[in-house]
mmCIF file of C-alpha atoms in Angstrom:
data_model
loop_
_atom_site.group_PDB
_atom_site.id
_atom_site.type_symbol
_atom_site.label_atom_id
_atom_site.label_comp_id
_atom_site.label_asym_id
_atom_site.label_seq_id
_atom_site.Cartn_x
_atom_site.Cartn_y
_atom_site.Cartn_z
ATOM 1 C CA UNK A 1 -2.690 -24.263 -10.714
ATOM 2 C CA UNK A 2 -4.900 -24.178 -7.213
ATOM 3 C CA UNK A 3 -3.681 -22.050 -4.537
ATOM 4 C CA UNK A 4 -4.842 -21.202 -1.591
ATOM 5 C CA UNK A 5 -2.539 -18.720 0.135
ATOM 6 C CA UNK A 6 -2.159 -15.822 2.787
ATOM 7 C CA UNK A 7 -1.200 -12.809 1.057
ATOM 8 C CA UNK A 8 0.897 -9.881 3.027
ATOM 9 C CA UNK A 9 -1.228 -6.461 2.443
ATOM 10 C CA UNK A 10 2.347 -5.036 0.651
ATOM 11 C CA UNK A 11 1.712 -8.279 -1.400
ATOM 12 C CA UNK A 12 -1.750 -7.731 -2.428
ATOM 13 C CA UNK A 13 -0.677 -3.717 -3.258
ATOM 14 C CA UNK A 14 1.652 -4.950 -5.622
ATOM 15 C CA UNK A 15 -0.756 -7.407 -7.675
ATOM 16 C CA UNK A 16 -3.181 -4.891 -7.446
ATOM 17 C CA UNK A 17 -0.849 -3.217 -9.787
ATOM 18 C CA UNK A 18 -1.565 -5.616 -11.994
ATOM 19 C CA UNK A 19 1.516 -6.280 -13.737
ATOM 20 C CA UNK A 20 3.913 -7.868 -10.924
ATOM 21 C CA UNK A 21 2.065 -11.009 -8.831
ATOM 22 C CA UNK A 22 4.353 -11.344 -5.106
ATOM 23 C CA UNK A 23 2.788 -14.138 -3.220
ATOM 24 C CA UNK A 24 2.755 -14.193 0.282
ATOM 25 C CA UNK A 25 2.333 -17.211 2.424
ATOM 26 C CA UNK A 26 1.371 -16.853 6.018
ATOM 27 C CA UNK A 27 3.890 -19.036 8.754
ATOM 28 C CA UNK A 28 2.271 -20.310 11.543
ATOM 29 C CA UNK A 29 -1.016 -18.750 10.993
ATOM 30 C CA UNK A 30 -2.979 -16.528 9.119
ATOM 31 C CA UNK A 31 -3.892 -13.321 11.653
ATOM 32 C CA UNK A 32 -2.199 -10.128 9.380
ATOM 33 C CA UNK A 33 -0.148 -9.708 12.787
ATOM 34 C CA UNK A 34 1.697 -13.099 11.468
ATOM 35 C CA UNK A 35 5.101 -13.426 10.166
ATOM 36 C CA UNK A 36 5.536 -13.471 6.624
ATOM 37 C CA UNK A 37 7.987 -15.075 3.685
ATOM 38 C CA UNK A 38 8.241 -13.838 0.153
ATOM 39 C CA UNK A 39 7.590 -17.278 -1.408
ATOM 40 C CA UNK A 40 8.039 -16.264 -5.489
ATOM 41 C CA UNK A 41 7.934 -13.001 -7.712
ATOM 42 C CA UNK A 42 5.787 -13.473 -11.150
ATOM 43 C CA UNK A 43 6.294 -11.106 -13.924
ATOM 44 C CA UNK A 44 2.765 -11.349 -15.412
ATOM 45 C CA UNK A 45 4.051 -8.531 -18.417
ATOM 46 C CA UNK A 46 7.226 -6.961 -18.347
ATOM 47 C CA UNK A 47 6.451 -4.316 -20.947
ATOM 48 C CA UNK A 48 4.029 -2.323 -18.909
ATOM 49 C CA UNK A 49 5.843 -2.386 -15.273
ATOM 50 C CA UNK A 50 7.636 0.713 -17.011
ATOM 51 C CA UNK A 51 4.804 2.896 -16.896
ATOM 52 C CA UNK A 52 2.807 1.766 -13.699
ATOM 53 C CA UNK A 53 4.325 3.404 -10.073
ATOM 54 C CA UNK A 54 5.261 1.472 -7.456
ATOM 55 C CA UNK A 55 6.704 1.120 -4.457
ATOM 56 C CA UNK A 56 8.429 -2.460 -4.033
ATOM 57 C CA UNK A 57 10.075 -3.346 -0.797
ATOM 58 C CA UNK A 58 8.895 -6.125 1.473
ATOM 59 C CA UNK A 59 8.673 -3.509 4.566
ATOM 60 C CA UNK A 60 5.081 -3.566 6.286
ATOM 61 C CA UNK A 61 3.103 -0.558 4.714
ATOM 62 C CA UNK A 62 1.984 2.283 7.353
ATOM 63 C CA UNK A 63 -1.962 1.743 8.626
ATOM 64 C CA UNK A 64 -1.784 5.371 7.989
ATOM 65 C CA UNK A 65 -0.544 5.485 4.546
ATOM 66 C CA UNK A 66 -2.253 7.812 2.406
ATOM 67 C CA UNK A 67 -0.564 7.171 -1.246
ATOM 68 C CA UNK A 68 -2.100 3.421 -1.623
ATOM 69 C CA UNK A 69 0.266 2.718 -4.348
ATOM 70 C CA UNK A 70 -1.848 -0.052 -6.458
ATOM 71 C CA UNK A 71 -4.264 -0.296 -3.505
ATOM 72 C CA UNK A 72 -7.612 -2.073 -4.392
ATOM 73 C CA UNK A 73 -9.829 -0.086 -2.622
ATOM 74 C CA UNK A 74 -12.693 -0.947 -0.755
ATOM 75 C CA UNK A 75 -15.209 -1.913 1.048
ATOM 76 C CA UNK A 76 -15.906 1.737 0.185
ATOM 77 C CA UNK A 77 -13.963 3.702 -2.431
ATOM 78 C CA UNK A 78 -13.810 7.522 -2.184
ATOM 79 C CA UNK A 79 -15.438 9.243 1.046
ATOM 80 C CA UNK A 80 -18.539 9.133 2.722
ATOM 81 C CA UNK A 81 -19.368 12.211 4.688
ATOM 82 C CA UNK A 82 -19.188 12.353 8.501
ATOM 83 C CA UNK A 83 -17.771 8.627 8.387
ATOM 84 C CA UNK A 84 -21.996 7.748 9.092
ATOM 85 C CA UNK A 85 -24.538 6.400 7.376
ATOM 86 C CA UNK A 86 -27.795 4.715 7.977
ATOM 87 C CA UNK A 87 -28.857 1.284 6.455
ATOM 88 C CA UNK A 88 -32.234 -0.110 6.974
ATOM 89 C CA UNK A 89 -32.754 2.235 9.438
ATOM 90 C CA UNK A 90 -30.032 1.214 11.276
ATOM 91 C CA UNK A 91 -27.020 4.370 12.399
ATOM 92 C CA UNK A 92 -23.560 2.913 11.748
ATOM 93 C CA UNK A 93 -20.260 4.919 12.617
ATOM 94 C CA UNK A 94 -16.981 4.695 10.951
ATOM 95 C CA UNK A 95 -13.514 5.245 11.466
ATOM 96 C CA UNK A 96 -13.205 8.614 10.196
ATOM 97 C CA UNK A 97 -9.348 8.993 8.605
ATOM 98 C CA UNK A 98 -9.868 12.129 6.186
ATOM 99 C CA UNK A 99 -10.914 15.158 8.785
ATOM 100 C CA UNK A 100 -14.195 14.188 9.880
ATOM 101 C CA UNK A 101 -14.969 11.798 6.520
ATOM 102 C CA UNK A 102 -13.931 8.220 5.983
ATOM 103 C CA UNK A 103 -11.333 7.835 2.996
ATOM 104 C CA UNK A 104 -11.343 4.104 0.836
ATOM 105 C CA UNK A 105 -12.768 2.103 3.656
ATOM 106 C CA UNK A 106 -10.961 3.510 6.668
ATOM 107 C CA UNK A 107 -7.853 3.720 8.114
ATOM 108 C CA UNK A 108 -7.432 -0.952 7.372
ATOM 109 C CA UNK A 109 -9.436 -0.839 4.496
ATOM 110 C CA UNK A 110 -8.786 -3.134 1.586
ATOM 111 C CA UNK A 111 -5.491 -2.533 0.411
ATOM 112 C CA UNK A 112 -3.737 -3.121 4.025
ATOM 113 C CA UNK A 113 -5.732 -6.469 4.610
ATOM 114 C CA UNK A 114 -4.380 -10.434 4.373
ATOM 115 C CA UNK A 115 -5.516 -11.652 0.740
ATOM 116 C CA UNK A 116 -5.579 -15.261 -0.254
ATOM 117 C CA UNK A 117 -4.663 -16.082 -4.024
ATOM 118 C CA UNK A 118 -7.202 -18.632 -4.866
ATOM 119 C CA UNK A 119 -5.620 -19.006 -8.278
ATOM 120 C CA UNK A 120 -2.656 -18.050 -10.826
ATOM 121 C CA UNK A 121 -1.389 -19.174 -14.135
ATOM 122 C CA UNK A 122 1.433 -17.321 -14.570
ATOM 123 C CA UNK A 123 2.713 -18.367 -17.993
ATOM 124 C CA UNK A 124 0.897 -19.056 -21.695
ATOM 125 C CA UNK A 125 -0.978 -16.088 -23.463
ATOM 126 C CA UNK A 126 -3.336 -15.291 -20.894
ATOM 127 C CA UNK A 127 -1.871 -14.948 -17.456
ATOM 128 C CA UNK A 128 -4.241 -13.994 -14.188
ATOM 129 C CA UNK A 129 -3.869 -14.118 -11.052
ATOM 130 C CA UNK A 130 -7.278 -14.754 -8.249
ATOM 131 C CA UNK A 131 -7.718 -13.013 -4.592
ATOM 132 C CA UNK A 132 -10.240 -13.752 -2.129
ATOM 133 C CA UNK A 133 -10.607 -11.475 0.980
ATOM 134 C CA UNK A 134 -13.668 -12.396 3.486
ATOM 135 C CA UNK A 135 -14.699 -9.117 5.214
ATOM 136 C CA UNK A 136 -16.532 -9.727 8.446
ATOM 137 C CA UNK A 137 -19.344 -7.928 9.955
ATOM 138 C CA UNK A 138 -18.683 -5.055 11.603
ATOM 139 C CA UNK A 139 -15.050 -4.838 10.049
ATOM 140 C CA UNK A 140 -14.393 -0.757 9.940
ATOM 141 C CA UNK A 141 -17.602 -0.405 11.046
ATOM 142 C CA UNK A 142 -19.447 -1.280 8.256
ATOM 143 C CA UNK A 143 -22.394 -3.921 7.638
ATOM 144 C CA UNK A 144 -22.376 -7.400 7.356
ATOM 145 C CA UNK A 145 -20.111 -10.089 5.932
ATOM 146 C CA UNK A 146 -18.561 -10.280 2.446
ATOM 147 C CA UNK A 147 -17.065 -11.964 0.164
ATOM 148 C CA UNK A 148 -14.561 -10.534 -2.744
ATOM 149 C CA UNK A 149 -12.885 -11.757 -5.403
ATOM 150 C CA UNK A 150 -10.736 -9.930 -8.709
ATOM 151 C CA UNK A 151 -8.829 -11.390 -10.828
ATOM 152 C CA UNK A 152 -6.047 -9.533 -12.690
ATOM 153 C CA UNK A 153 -5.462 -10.658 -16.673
ATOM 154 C CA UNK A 154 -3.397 -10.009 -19.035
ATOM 155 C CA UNK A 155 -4.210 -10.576 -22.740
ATOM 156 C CA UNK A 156 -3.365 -9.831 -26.685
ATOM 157 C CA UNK A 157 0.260 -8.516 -25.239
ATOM 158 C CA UNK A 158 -0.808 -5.434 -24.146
ATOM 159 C CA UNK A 159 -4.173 -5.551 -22.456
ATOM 160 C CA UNK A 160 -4.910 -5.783 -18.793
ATOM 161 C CA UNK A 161 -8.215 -6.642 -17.494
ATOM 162 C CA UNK A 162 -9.256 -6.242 -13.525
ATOM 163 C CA UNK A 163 -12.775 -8.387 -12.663
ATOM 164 C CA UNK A 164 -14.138 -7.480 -9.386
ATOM 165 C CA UNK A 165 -17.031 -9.276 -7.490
ATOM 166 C CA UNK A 166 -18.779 -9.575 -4.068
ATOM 167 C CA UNK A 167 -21.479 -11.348 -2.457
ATOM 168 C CA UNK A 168 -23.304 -10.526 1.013
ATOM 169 C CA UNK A 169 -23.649 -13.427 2.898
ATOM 170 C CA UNK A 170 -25.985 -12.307 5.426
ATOM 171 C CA UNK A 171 -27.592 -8.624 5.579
ATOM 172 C CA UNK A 172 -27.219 -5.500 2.930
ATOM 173 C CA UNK A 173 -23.553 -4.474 2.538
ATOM 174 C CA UNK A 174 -22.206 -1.197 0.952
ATOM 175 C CA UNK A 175 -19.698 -2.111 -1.447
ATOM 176 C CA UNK A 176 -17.899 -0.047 -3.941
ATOM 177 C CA UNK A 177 -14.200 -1.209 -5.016
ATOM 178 C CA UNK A 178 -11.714 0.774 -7.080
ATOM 179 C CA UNK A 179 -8.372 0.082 -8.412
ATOM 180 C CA UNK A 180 -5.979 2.756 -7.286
ATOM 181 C CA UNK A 181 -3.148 2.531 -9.812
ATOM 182 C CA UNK A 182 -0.719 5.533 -10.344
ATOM 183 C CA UNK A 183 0.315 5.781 -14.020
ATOM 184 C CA UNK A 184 3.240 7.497 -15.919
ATOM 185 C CA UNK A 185 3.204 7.341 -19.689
ATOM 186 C CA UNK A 186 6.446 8.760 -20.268
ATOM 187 C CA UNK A 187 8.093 5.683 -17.737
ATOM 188 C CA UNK A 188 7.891 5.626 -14.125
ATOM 189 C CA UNK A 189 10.287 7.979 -12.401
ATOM 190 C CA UNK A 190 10.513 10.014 -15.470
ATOM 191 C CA UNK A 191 9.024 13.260 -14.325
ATOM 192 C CA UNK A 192 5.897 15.061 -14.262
ATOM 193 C CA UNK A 193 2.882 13.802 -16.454
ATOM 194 C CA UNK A 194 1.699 17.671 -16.922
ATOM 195 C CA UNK A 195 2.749 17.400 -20.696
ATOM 196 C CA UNK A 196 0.161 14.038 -20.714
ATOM 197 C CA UNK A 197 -3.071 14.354 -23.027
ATOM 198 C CA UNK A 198 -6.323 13.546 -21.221
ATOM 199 C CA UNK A 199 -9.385 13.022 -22.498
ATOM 200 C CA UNK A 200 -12.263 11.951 -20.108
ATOM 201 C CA UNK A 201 -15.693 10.324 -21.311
ATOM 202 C CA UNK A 202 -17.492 12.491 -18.806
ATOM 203 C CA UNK A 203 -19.091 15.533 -19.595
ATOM 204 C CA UNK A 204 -19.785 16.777 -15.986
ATOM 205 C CA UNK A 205 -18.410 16.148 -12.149
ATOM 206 C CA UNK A 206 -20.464 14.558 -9.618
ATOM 207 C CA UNK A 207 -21.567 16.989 -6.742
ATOM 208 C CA UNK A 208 -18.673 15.923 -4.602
ATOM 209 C CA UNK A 209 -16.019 16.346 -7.499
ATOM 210 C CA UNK A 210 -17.558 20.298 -8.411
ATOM 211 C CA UNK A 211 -16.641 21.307 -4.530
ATOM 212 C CA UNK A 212 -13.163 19.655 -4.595
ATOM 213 C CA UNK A 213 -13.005 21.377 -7.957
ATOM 214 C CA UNK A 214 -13.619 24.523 -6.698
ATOM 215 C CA UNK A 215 -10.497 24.164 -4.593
ATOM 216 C CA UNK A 216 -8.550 23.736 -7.068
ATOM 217 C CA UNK A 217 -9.966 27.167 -8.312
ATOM 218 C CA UNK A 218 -8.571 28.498 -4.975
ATOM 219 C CA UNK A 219 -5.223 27.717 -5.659
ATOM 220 C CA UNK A 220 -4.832 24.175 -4.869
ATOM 221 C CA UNK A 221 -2.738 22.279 -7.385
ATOM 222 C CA UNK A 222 -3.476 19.533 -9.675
ATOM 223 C CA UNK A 223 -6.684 17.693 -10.557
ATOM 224 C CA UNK A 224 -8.869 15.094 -7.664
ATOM 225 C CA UNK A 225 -11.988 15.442 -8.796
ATOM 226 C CA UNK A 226 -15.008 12.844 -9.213
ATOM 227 C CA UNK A 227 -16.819 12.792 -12.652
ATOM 228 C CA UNK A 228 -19.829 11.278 -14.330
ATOM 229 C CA UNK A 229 -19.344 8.943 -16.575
ATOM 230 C CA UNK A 230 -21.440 9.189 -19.799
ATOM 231 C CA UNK A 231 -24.061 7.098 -19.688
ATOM 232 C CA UNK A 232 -22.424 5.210 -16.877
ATOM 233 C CA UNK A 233 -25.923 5.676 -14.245
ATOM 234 C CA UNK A 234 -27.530 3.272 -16.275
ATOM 235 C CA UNK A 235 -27.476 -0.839 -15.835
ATOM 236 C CA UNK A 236 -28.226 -1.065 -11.706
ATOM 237 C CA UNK A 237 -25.629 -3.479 -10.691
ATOM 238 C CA UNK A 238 -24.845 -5.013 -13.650
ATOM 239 C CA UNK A 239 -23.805 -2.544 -16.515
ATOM 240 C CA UNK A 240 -22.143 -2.683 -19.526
ATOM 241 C CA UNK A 241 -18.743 -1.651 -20.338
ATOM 242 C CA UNK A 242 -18.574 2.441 -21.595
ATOM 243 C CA UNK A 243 -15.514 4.191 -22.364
ATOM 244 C CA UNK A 244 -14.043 5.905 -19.521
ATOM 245 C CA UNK A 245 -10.437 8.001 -21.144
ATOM 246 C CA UNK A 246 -7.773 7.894 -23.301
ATOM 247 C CA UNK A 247 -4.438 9.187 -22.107
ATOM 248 C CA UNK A 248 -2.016 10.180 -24.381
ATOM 249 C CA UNK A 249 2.247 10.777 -24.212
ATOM 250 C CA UNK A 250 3.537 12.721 -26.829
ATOM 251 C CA UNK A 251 7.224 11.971 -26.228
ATOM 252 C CA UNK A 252 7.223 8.506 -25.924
ATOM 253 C CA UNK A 253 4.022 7.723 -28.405
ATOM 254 C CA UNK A 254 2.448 5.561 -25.677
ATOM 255 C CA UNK A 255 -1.456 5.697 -25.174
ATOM 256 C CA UNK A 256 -3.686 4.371 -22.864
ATOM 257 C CA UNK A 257 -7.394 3.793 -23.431
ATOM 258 C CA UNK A 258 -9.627 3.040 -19.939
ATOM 259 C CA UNK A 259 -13.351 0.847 -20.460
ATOM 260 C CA UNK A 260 -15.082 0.601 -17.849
ATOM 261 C CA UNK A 261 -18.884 -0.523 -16.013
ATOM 262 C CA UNK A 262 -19.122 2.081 -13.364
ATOM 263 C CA UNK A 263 -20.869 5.307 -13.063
ATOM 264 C CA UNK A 264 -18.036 7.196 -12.031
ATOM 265 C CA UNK A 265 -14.480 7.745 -12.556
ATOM 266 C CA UNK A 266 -11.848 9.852 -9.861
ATOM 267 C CA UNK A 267 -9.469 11.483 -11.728
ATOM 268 C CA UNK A 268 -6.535 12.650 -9.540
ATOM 269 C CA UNK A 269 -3.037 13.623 -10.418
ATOM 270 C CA UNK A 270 -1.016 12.708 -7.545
ATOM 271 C CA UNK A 271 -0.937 16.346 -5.825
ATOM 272 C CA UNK A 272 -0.159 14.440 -2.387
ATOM 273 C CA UNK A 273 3.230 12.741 -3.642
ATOM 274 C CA UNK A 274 6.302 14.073 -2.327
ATOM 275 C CA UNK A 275 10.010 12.358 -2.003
ATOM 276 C CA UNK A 276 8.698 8.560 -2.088
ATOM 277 C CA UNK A 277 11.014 5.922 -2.993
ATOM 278 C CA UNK A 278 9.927 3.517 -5.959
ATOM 279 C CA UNK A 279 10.939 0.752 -7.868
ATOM 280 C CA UNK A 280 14.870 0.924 -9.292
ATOM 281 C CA UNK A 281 15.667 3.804 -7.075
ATOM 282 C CA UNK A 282 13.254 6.201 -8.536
ATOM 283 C CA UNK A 283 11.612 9.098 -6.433
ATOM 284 C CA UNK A 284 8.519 10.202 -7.093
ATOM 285 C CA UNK A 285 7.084 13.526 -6.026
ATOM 286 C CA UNK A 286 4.173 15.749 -6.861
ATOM 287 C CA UNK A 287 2.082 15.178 -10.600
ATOM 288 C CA UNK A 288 5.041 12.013 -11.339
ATOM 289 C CA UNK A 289 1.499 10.140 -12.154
ATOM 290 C CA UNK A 290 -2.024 10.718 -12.586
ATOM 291 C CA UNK A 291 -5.338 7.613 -11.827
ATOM 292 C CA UNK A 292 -8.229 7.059 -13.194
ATOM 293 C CA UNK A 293 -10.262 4.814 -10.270
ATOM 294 C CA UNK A 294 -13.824 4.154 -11.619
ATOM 295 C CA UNK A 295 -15.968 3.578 -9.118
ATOM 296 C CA UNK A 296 -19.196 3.910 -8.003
ATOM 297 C CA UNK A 297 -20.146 8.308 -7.217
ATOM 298 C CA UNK A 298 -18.731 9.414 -3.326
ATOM 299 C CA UNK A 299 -21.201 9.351 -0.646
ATOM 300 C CA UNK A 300 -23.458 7.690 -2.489
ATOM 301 C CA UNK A 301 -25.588 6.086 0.871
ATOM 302 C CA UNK A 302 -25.875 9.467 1.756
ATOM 303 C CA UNK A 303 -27.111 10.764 -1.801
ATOM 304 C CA UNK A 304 -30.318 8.965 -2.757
ATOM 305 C CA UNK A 305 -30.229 10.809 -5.842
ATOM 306 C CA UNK A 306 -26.932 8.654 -6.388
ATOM 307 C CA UNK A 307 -26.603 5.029 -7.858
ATOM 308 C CA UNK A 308 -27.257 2.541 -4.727
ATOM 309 C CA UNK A 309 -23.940 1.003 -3.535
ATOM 310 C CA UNK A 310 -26.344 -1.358 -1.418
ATOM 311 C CA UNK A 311 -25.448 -5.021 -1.796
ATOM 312 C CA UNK A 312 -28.145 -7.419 -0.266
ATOM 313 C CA UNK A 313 -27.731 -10.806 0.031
ATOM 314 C CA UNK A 314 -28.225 -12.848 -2.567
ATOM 315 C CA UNK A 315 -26.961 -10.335 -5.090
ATOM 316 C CA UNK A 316 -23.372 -9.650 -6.119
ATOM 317 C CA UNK A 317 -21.525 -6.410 -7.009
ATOM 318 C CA UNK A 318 -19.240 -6.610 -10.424
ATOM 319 C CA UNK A 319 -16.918 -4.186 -11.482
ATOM 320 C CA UNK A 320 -14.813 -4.537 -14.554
ATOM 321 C CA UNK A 321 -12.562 -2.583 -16.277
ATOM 322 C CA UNK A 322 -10.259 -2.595 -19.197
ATOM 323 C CA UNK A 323 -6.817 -0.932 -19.694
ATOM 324 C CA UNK A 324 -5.885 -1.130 -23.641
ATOM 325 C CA UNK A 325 -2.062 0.264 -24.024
ATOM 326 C CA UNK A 326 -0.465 1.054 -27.408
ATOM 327 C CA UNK A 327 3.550 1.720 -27.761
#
């Protein structure tokens, strides 16, 4: 079925979650300032909500939020320093919302946008669901327009696959989109994920993640720190899936295993929650969840040594990733 729909930002963080579709439908117009009507709820799999955080009520989410509960990140995932960088030889500024850095595209970055779903089957074996989000030149400062697309699938029961694309229509871009999704093994709202097994398919952290690792080494709680992916520099823009982590519950006997086509992977463990209200009642507070957001390395237009994030046009950014669960 065709569609061609506003979607609400809250809207768009709740797909991006993968396993609940909301649609949205703009009234009277599509500006995000618009009114907006909940026009249906899709369960795309009911037997993984249980172990994905979120945050479901139809209020508008914060511009200031800093959580970004099922967020898909962009245009920029991660920070770049000084909330500058220089394209072509041309200086662009910013809106710096992390100290003096920019944090996942700025304080209206991707997650707090309008999205239109282009497409969604929500029954059979196969369900998906299709966004489209045109970012316009100059939008949080950064250069020229894009357009982005993902589509969020579920297959063989207990798979869920996120496709992400853009194309510059006009000049180089930066682009680098993430999926922020906060898991709990054990259930959402069932505690801390401390007693979760780990085990990341990257042997060493990027520059960035080794000084916000040696924070943690000065008493700072909990694990956000940016790794290497093995074998994951390789490929330019189009790369091939690697194995990114396998998470493990003993209690409950679920597992989680992560593939992914990026060079990097942020692995953070939720140190910032504290008292928010979720889905059935639940409250969720510090290390309830940990992510895994693969992504391209942070500050990577200001690292040459880093894989490009540079998008010209012409050529289109893909990022795809695969989350394979076992109960």
């Amino acid at each position: 079925m065709k569609m061609a729909r506003a979607l609400h930002p809250l809207f768009v963080t709740v797909l991006a979650s993968c396993l609940v579709a909301a649609l949205g439908l703009s009234a009277d117009g599509a500006g995000a300032a618009a009114e907006r009507k909940m026009v249906g709820v899709y369960e795309l799999n009911t037997s993984l909500t249980g172990v994905l955080l979120s945050c479901l009520s139809f209020s508008p989410i914060p511009e200031n939020g800093t959580a970004y509960f099922g967020g898909l990140i962009g245009r920029v995932a991660n920070r770049i320093s000084g909330a500058r960088f220089t394209l072509d030889g041309k200086a662009y500024r910013l809106f710096p919302n992390d100290g003096k850095n920019t944090l996942h595209g700025g304080h209206r970055g991707f997650s707090k946008v309008v999205w239109t779903v282009k497409e969604h089957v929500g029954g059979g074996s196969s369900p998906f669901i299709t966004l489209y989000y045109h970012s316009f030149d100059g939008e949080q400062g950064f250069s020229g327009d894009l357009d982005v697309y993902v589509t969020y699938q579920i297959s063989n029961a207990h798979v869920l696959s996120v496709h992400m694309n853009a194309t510059a229509r006009d000049k180089a871009n930066l682009v680098n989109l993430a999926h922020h999704a906060y898991w709990n093994l054990g259930g959402h709202g069932s505690g801390s994920i401390l007693g979760e097994k780990v085990r990341l398919f990257a042997s060493r952290p990027t520059a960035v993640g080794a000084r916000i690792g040696g924070l943690l080494r000065r008493g700072v709680t909990g694990y956000d720190t940016n790794y290497a992916v093995d074998g994951g520099e390789r490929g330019g823009l189009r790369r091939q899936l690697r194995r990114v982590a396998v998470v493990r519950d003993g209690a409950s006997g679920r597992a989680m295993e992560l593939w992914a086509d990026q060079p990097g992977v942020q692995f953070y463990t939720a140190n910032g929650l504290s008292g928010v209200r979720g889905k059935g009642g639940k409250v969720y507070d510090r290390h309830d969840a940990l992510c895994l957001e693969t992504q391209g390395f942070p500050d990577a237009v200001n690292r040459p040594n880093f894989p490009s994030q540079i998008v010209r046009p012409g050529q289109v950014y893909s990022h795809d990733m695969v989350f394979k669960f076992s109960f």
